[in-house]
Coordinates of C-alpha atoms and ligand atoms in Angstrom, one line a residue:
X1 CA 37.0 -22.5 0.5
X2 CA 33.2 -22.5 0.1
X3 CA 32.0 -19.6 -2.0
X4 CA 28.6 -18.2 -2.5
X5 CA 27.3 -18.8 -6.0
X6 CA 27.6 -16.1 -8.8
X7 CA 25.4 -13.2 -8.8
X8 CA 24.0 -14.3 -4.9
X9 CA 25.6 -12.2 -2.3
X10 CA 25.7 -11.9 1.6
X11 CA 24.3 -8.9 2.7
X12 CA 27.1 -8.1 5.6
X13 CA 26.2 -6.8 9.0
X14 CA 28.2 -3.6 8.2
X15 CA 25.4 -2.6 5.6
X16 CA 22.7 -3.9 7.5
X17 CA 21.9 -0.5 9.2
X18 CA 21.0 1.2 5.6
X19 CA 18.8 -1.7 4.9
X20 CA 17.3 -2.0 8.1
X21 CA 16.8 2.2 7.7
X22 CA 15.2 1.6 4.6
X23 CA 12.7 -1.0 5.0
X24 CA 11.7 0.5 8.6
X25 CA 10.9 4.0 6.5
X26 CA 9.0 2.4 3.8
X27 CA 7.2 0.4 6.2
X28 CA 6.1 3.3 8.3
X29 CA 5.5 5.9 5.0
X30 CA 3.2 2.6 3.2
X31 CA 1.2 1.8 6.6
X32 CA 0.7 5.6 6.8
X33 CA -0.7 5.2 3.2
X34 CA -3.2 2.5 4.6
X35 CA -1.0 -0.3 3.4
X36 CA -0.6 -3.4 5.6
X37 CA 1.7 -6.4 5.1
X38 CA 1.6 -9.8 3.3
X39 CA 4.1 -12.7 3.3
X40 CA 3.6 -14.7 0.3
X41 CA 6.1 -17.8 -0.1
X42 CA 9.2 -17.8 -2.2
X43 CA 8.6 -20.9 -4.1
X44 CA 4.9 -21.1 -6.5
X45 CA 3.9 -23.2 -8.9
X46 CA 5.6 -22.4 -12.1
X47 CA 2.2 -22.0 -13.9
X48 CA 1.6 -19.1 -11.7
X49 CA 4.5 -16.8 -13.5
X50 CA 4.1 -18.1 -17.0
X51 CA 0.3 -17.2 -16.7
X52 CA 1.0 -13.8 -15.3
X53 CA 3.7 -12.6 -16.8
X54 CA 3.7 -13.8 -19.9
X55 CA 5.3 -17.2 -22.2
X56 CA 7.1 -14.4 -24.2
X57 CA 9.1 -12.5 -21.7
X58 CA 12.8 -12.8 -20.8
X59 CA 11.8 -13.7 -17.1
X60 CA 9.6 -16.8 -18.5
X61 CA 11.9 -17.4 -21.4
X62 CA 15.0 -17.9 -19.8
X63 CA 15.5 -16.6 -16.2
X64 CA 13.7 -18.4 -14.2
X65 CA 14.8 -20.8 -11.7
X66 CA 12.4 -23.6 -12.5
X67 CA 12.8 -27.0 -11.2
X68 CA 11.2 -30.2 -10.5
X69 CA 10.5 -30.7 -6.7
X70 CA 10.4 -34.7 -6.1
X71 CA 7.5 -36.0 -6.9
X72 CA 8.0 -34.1 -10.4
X73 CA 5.7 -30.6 -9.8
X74 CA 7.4 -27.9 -11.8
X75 CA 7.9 -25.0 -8.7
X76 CA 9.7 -21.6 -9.5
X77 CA 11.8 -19.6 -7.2
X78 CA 9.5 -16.1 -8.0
X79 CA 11.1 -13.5 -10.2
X80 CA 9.2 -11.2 -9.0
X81 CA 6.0 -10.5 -6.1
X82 CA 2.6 -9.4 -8.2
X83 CA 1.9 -12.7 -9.6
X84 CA 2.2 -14.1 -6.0
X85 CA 0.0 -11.3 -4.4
X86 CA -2.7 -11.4 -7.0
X87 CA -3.0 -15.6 -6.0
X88 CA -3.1 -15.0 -2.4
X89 CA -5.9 -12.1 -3.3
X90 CA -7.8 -14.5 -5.1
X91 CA -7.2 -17.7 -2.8
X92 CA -8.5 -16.0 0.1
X93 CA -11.0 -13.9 -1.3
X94 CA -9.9 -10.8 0.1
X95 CA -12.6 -9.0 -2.3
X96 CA -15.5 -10.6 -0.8
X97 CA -16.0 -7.7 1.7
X98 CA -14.9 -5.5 0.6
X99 CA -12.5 -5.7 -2.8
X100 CA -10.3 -2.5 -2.0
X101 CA -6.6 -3.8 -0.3
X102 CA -3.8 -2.3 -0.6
X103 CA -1.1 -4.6 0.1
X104 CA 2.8 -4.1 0.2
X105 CA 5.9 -7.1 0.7
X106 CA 9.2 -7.4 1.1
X107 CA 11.7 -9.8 0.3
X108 CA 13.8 -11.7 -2.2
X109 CA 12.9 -11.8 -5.8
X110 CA 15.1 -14.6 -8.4
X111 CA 16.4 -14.0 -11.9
X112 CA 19.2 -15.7 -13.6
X113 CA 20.1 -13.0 -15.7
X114 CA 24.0 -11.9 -16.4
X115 CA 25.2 -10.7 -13.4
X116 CA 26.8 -6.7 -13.4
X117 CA 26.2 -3.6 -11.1
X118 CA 23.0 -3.3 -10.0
X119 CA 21.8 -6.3 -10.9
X120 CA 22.1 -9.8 -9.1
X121 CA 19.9 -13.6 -9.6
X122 CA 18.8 -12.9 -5.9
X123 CA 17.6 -9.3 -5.0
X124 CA 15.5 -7.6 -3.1
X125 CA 12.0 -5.7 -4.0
X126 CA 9.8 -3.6 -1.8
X127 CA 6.4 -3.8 -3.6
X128 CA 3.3 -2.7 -3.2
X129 CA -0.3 -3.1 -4.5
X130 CA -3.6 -1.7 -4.5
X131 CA -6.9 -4.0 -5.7
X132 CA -10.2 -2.6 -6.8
X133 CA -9.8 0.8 -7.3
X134 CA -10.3 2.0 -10.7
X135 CA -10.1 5.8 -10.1
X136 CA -7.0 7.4 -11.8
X137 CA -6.6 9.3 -8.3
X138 CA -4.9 6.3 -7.1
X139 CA -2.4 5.7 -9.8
X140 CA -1.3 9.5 -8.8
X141 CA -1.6 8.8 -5.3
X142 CA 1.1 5.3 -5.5
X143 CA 3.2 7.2 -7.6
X144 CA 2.9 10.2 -5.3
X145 CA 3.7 7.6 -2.3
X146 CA 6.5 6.2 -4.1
X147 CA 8.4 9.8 -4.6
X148 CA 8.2 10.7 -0.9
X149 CA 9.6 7.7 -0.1
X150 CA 12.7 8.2 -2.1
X151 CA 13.0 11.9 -1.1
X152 CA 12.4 10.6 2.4
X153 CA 15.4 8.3 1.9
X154 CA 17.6 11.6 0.3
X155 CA 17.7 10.1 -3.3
X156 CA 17.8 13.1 -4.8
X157 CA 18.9 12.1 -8.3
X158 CA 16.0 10.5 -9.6
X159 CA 13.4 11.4 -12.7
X160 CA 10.0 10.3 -13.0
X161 CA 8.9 8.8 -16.3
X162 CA 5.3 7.7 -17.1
X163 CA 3.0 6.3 -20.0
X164 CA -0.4 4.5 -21.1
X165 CA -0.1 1.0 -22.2
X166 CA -3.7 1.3 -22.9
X167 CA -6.1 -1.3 -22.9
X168 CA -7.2 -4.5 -24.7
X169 CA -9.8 -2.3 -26.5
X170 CA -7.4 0.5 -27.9
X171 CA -3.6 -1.4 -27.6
X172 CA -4.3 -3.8 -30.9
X173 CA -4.9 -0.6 -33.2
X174 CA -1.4 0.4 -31.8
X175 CA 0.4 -3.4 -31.6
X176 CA -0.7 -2.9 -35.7
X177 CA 0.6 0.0 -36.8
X178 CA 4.1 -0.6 -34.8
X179 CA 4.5 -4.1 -36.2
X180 CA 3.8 -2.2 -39.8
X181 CA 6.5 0.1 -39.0
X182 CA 9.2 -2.4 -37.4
X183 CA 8.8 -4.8 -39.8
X184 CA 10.9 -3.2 -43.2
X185 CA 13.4 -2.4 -40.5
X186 CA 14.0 -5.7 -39.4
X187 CA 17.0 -6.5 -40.5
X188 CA 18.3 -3.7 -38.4
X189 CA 17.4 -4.9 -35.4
X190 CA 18.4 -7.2 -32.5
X191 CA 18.3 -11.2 -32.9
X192 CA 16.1 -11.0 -29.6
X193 CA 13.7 -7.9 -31.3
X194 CA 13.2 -9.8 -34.9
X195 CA 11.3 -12.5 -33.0
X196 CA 9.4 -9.7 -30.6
X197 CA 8.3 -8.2 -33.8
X198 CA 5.6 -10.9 -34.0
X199 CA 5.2 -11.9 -30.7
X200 CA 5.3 -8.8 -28.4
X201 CA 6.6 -5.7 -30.6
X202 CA 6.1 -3.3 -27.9
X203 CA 8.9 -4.5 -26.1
X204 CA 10.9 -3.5 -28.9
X205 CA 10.5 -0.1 -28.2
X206 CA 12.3 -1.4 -24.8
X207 CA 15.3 -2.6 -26.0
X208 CA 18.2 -1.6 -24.9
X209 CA 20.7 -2.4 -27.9
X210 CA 22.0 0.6 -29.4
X211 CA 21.5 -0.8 -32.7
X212 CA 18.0 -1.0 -32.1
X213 CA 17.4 2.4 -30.8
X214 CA 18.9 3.9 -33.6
X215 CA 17.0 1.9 -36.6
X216 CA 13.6 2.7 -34.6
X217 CA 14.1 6.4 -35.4
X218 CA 10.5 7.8 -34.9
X219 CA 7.7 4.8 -34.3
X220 CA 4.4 5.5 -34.1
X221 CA 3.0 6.5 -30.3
X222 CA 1.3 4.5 -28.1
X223 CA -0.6 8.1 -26.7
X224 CA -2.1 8.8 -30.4
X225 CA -3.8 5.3 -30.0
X226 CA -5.6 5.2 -27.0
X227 CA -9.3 5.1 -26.7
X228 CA -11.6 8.3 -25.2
X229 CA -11.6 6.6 -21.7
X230 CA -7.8 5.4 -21.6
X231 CA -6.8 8.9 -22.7
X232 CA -9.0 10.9 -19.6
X233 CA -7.6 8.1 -17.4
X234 CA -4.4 9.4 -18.4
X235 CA -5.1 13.1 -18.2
X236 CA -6.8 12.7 -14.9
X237 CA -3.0 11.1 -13.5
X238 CA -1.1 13.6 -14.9
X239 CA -3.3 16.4 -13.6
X240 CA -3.2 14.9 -10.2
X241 CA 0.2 14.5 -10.3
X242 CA 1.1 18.1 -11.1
X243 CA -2.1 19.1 -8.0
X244 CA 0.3 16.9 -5.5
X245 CA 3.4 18.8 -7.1
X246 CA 5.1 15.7 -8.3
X247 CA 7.3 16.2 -11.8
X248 CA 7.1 13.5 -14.4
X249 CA 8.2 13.0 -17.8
X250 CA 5.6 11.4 -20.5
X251 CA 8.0 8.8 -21.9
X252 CA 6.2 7.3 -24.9
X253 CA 8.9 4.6 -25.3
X254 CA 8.7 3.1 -21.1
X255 CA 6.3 -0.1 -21.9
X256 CA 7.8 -2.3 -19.7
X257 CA 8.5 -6.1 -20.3
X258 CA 5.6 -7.8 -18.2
X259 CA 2.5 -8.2 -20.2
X260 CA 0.0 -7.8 -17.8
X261 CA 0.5 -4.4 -17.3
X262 CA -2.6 -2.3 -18.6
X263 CA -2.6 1.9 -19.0
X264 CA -0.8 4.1 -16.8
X265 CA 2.9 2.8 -16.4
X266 CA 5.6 4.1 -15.0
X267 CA 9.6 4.1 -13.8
X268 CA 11.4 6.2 -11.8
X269 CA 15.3 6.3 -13.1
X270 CA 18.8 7.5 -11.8
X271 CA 21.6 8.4 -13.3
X272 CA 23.8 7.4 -10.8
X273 CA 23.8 3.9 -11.7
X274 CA 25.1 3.7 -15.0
X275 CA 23.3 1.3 -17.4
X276 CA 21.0 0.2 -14.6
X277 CA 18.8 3.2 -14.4
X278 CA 15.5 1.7 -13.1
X279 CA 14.9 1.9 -9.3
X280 CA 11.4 1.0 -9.2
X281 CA 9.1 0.5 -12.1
X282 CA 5.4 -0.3 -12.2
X283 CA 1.7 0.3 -13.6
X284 CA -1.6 -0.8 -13.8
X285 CA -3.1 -4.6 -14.1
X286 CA -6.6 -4.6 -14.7
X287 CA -7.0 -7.8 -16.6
X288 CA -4.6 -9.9 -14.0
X289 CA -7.0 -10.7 -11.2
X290 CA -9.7 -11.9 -13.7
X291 CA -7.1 -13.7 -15.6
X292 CA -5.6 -16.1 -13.2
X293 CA -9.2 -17.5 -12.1
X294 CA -10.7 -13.9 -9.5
X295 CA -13.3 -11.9 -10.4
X296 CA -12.7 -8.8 -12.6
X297 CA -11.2 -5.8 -10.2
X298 CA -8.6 -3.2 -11.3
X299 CA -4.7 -3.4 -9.7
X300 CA -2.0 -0.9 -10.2
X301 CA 1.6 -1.6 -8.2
X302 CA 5.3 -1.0 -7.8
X303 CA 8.3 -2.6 -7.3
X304 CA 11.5 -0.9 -6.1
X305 CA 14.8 -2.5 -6.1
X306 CA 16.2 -2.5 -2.7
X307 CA 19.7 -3.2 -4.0
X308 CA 20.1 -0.6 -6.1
X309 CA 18.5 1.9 -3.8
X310 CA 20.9 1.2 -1.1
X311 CA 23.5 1.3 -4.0
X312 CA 22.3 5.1 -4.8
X313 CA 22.0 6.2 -1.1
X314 CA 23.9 9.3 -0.1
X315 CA 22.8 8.1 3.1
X316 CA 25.9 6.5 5.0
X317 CA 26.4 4.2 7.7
X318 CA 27.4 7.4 10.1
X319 CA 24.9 9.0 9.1
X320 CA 22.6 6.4 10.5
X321 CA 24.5 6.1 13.3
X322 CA 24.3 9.8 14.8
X323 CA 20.2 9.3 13.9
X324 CA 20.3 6.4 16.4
X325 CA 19.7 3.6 14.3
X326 CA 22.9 1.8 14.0
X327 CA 23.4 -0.5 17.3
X328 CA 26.0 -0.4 19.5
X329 CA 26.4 -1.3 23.3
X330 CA 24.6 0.5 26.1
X331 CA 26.8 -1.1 28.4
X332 CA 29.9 -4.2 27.9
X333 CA 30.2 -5.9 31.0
X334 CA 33.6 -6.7 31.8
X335 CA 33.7 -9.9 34.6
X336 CA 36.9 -10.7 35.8
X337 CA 37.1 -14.2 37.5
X338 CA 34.9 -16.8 37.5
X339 CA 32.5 -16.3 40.2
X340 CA 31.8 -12.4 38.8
X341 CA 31.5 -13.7 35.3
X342 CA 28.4 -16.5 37.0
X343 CA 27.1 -13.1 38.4
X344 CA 27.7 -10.6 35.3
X345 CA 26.0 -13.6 33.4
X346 CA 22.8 -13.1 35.4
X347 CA 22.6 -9.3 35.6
X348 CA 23.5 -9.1 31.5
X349 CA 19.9 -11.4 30.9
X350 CA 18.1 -8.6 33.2
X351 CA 19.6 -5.8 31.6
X352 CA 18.8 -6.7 28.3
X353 CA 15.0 -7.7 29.7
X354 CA 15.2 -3.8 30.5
X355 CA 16.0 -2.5 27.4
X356 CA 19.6 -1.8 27.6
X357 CA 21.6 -2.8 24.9
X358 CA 24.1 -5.2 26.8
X359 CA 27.6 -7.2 25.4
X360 CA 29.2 -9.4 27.7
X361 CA 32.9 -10.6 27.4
X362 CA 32.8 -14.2 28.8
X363 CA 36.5 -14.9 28.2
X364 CA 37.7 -14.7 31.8
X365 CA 40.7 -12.4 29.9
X366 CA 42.5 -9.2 31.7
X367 CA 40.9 -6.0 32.2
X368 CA 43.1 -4.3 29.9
X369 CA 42.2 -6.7 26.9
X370 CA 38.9 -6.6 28.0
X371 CA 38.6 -2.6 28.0
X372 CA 40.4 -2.8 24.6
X373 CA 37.4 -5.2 23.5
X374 CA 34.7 -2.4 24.8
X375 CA 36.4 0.1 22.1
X376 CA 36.8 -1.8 19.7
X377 CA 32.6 -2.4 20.2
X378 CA 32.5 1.6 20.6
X379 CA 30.1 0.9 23.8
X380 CA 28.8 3.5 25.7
X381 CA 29.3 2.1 29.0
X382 CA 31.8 -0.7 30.8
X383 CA 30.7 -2.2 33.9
X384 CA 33.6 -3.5 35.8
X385 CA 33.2 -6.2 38.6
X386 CA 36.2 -8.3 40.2
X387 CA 37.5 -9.0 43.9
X388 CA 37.6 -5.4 44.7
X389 CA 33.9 -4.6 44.1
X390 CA 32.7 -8.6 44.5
X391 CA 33.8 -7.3 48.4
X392 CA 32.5 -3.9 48.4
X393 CA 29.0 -5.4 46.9
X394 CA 29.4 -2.6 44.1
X395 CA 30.4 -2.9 40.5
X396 CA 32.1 0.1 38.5
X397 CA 29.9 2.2 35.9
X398 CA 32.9 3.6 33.3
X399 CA 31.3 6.4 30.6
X400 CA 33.7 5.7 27.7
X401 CA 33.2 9.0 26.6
X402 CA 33.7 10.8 29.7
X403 CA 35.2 8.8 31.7
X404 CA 33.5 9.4 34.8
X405 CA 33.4 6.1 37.2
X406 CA 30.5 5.4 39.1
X407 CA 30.0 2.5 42.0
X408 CA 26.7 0.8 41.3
X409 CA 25.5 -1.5 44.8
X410 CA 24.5 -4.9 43.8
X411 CA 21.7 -4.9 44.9
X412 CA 19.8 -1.9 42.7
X413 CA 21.9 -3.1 40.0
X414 CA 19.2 -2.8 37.1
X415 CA 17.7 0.1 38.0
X416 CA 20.8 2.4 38.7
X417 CA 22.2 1.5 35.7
X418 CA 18.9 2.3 33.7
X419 CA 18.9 5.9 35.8
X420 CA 22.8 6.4 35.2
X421 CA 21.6 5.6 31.5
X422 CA 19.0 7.7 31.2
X423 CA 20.8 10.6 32.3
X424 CA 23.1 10.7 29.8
Ligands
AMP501 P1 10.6 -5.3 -12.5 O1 10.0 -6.3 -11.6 O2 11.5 -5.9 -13.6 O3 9.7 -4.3 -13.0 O4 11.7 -4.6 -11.6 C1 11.4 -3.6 -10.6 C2 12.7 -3.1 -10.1 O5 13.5 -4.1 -9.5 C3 13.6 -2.5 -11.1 O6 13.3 -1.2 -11.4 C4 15.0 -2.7 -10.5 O7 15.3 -1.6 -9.7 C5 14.8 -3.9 -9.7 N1 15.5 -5.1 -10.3 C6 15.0 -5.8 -11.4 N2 15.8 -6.8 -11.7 C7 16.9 -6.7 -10.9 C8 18.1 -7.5 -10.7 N3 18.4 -8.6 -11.4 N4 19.0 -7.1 -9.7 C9 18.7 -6.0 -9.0 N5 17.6 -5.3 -9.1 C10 16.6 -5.6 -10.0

């Protein structure tokens, strides 16, 4: 038997609802926001990620799906959405006019990293990004946007943590002093943190060994560091934020593993998913546009993981189902014989046209099997036609729930079914 290949997974049509419930409530909150669409492609030029996110990451290091297409180009599968965004920003000069966009996508993301709960090598990220704003009223306003959505969704276990990277200006003062600090306690730490000590020591402060959050005890803080106009940026946030009623945590330890990102960050985490707390993490760019070839403009985005939110939803498949959004038949339409099933054929095509949700069993099986099938489908309606009703020119309208039989002529077929619909 064919299987699908470790860490991928099918996402089944009995969980498609919650998806489906999810993505149709971002969608509607984010265009709300004044967010529209964008489909960037699945497969970039491998340069693309390594420039944005940095050589020294995990994700660039070792878990990207990098390959050689055939005439020898090195193309990536992305790991994640900005770097895409910010190229399609800059390829089409959407700051020409006007260089304010706020932009949001949904889709697939790749990562071979070791599969567990919560985390897969294909999953799912609703993002979203806003260019050219440099106001701190925005970074309140996403993360604002981003809390509504989960309470909209009933997450209701979920904790807001949020920080200042800084900025090229004030973040070397800070890279110093930590690398100062880490480096007697070296031997303490992680393989993986001895060589982040040089390279990228903030992302010590990330790691997750327990070893390595014990030796690092009390290390300097990144909010003592940061320069006069950093620091009102990230009053100016945190003021907004309590104004719009939102409560965060100032987490001076949350830096984050991309290295683009540039003062306020941020993470919203759950305890409900064990050692994958993150649900959505994300910050501020500024130096990304100008860096991979655009002119200078400010960015701050988020990603959520769709995975691990429909993981933590109390919101069930019922649920969705008595609010209307899980499918199931308006009417099955049981033929019986060939010439009704040519007929049923025809009317289920017009039926659907009209908006009814229609199933039709072509099996030329018995009634009884048949009605057992409309169960079985949970439809609202069966629509009966053999020789009896092929002579009277008038099928049979069942409501499964009632059970009340009605004769429907021929002849207004579509119509009195819509009414008979409607009705109920
Ligand atoms: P990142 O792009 O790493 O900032 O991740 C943003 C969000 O995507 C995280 O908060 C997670 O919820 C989710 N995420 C990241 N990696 C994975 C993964 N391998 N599997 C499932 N979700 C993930």
């Amino acid at each position: 038997m064919m299987q699908l290949i470790r860490g991928f997974k099918d996402i089944l049509p009995d969980e498609i609802h919650l998806w489906q419930h999810i993505e149709l409530t971002a969608r509607k909150l984010f265009e709300n926001f004044g967010f529209t669409e964008i489909r960037p492609p699945l497969l970039e030029k491998t340069d693309l990620f390594k420039r944005s996110i940095g050589e020294d990451t995990d994700i660039v290091e070792k878990e990207m799906y990098t390959f050689a297409d055939r005439k020898g180009d090195s193309v990536t599968l992305r790991p994640e959405a900005t770097a895409s965004v910010v190229r399609s920003y800059i390829q089409h000069k959407m700051y020409a006019q006007d260089p304010v966009r706020k932009l949001y996508t949904i889709g697939p993301m790749f990562r071979r990293e070791r599969p567990q709960k919560g985390r897969y090598r294909q999953f799912y990220q609703i993002n979203a990004e806003v260019f050219g704003i440099e106001s701190p009223l925005i970074d309140a306003q996403l993360i604002f946007m981003l809390v509504k959505l989960f309470e909209n969704l009933s997450v209701s276990d979920m904790a807001t943590h949020i920080n200042s990277l800084g900025c090229p200006e004030c973040r070397p003062g800070f890279k110093k002093a930590l690398t100062e600090y880490l480096l007697p306690k070296k031997e303490s730490l992680c393989e993986n943190c001895k060589n982040r000590i040089d390279r990228n020591p903030l992302r010590v402060l990330d790691c997750k060994v327990p070893s390595c959050r014990e030796a690092l005890e009390a290390p300097p803080e990144i909010t003592s560091y940061l320069c006069r106009e950093c620091s009102l940026h990230f009053d100016k946030v945190q003021t907004v934020l309590s104004d719009h009623g939102v409560s965060y945590k100032v987490d001076k330890q949350l830096v984050r593993g991309l290295d683009y990102y540039t003062r306020t960050t941020f993470e919203i985490q759950t305890t409900s998913l064990g050692a994958q707390s993150a649900i959505a993490g994300g910050g501020r760019y500024d130096g990304l546009v100008e860096a991979l070839g655009g002119p200078p403009q400010p960015a701050i985005g988020f990603a959520i993981g769709f995975d691990r939110l429909v993981e933590i939803s109390t919101l069930k498949s019922e649920d969705i189902a008595t609010k209307g959004i899980a499918k199931r038949p308006d009417v099955f339409l049981v033929p019986l014989g060939d010439e009704c099933t040519a007929m049923a054929g025809k009317w289920a095509g017009e039926l659907s046209l009209a908006g009814i949700r229609t199933e039709i069993d072509f099996s030329g099986r018995s009634l009884k099997s048949l009605m057992k099938r409309a169960d079985r489908l949970n439809a609202r309606h069966v629509l009966i036609v053999g020789e009896n009703e092929l002579n009277q020119e008038a099928a049979v309208l069942r409501n499964m729930k009632t059970r009340e039989q009605t004769e429907i002529p021929f002849d207004s077929l579509v119509e009195s079914i819509k009414k008979q619909i409607q009705h109920q």
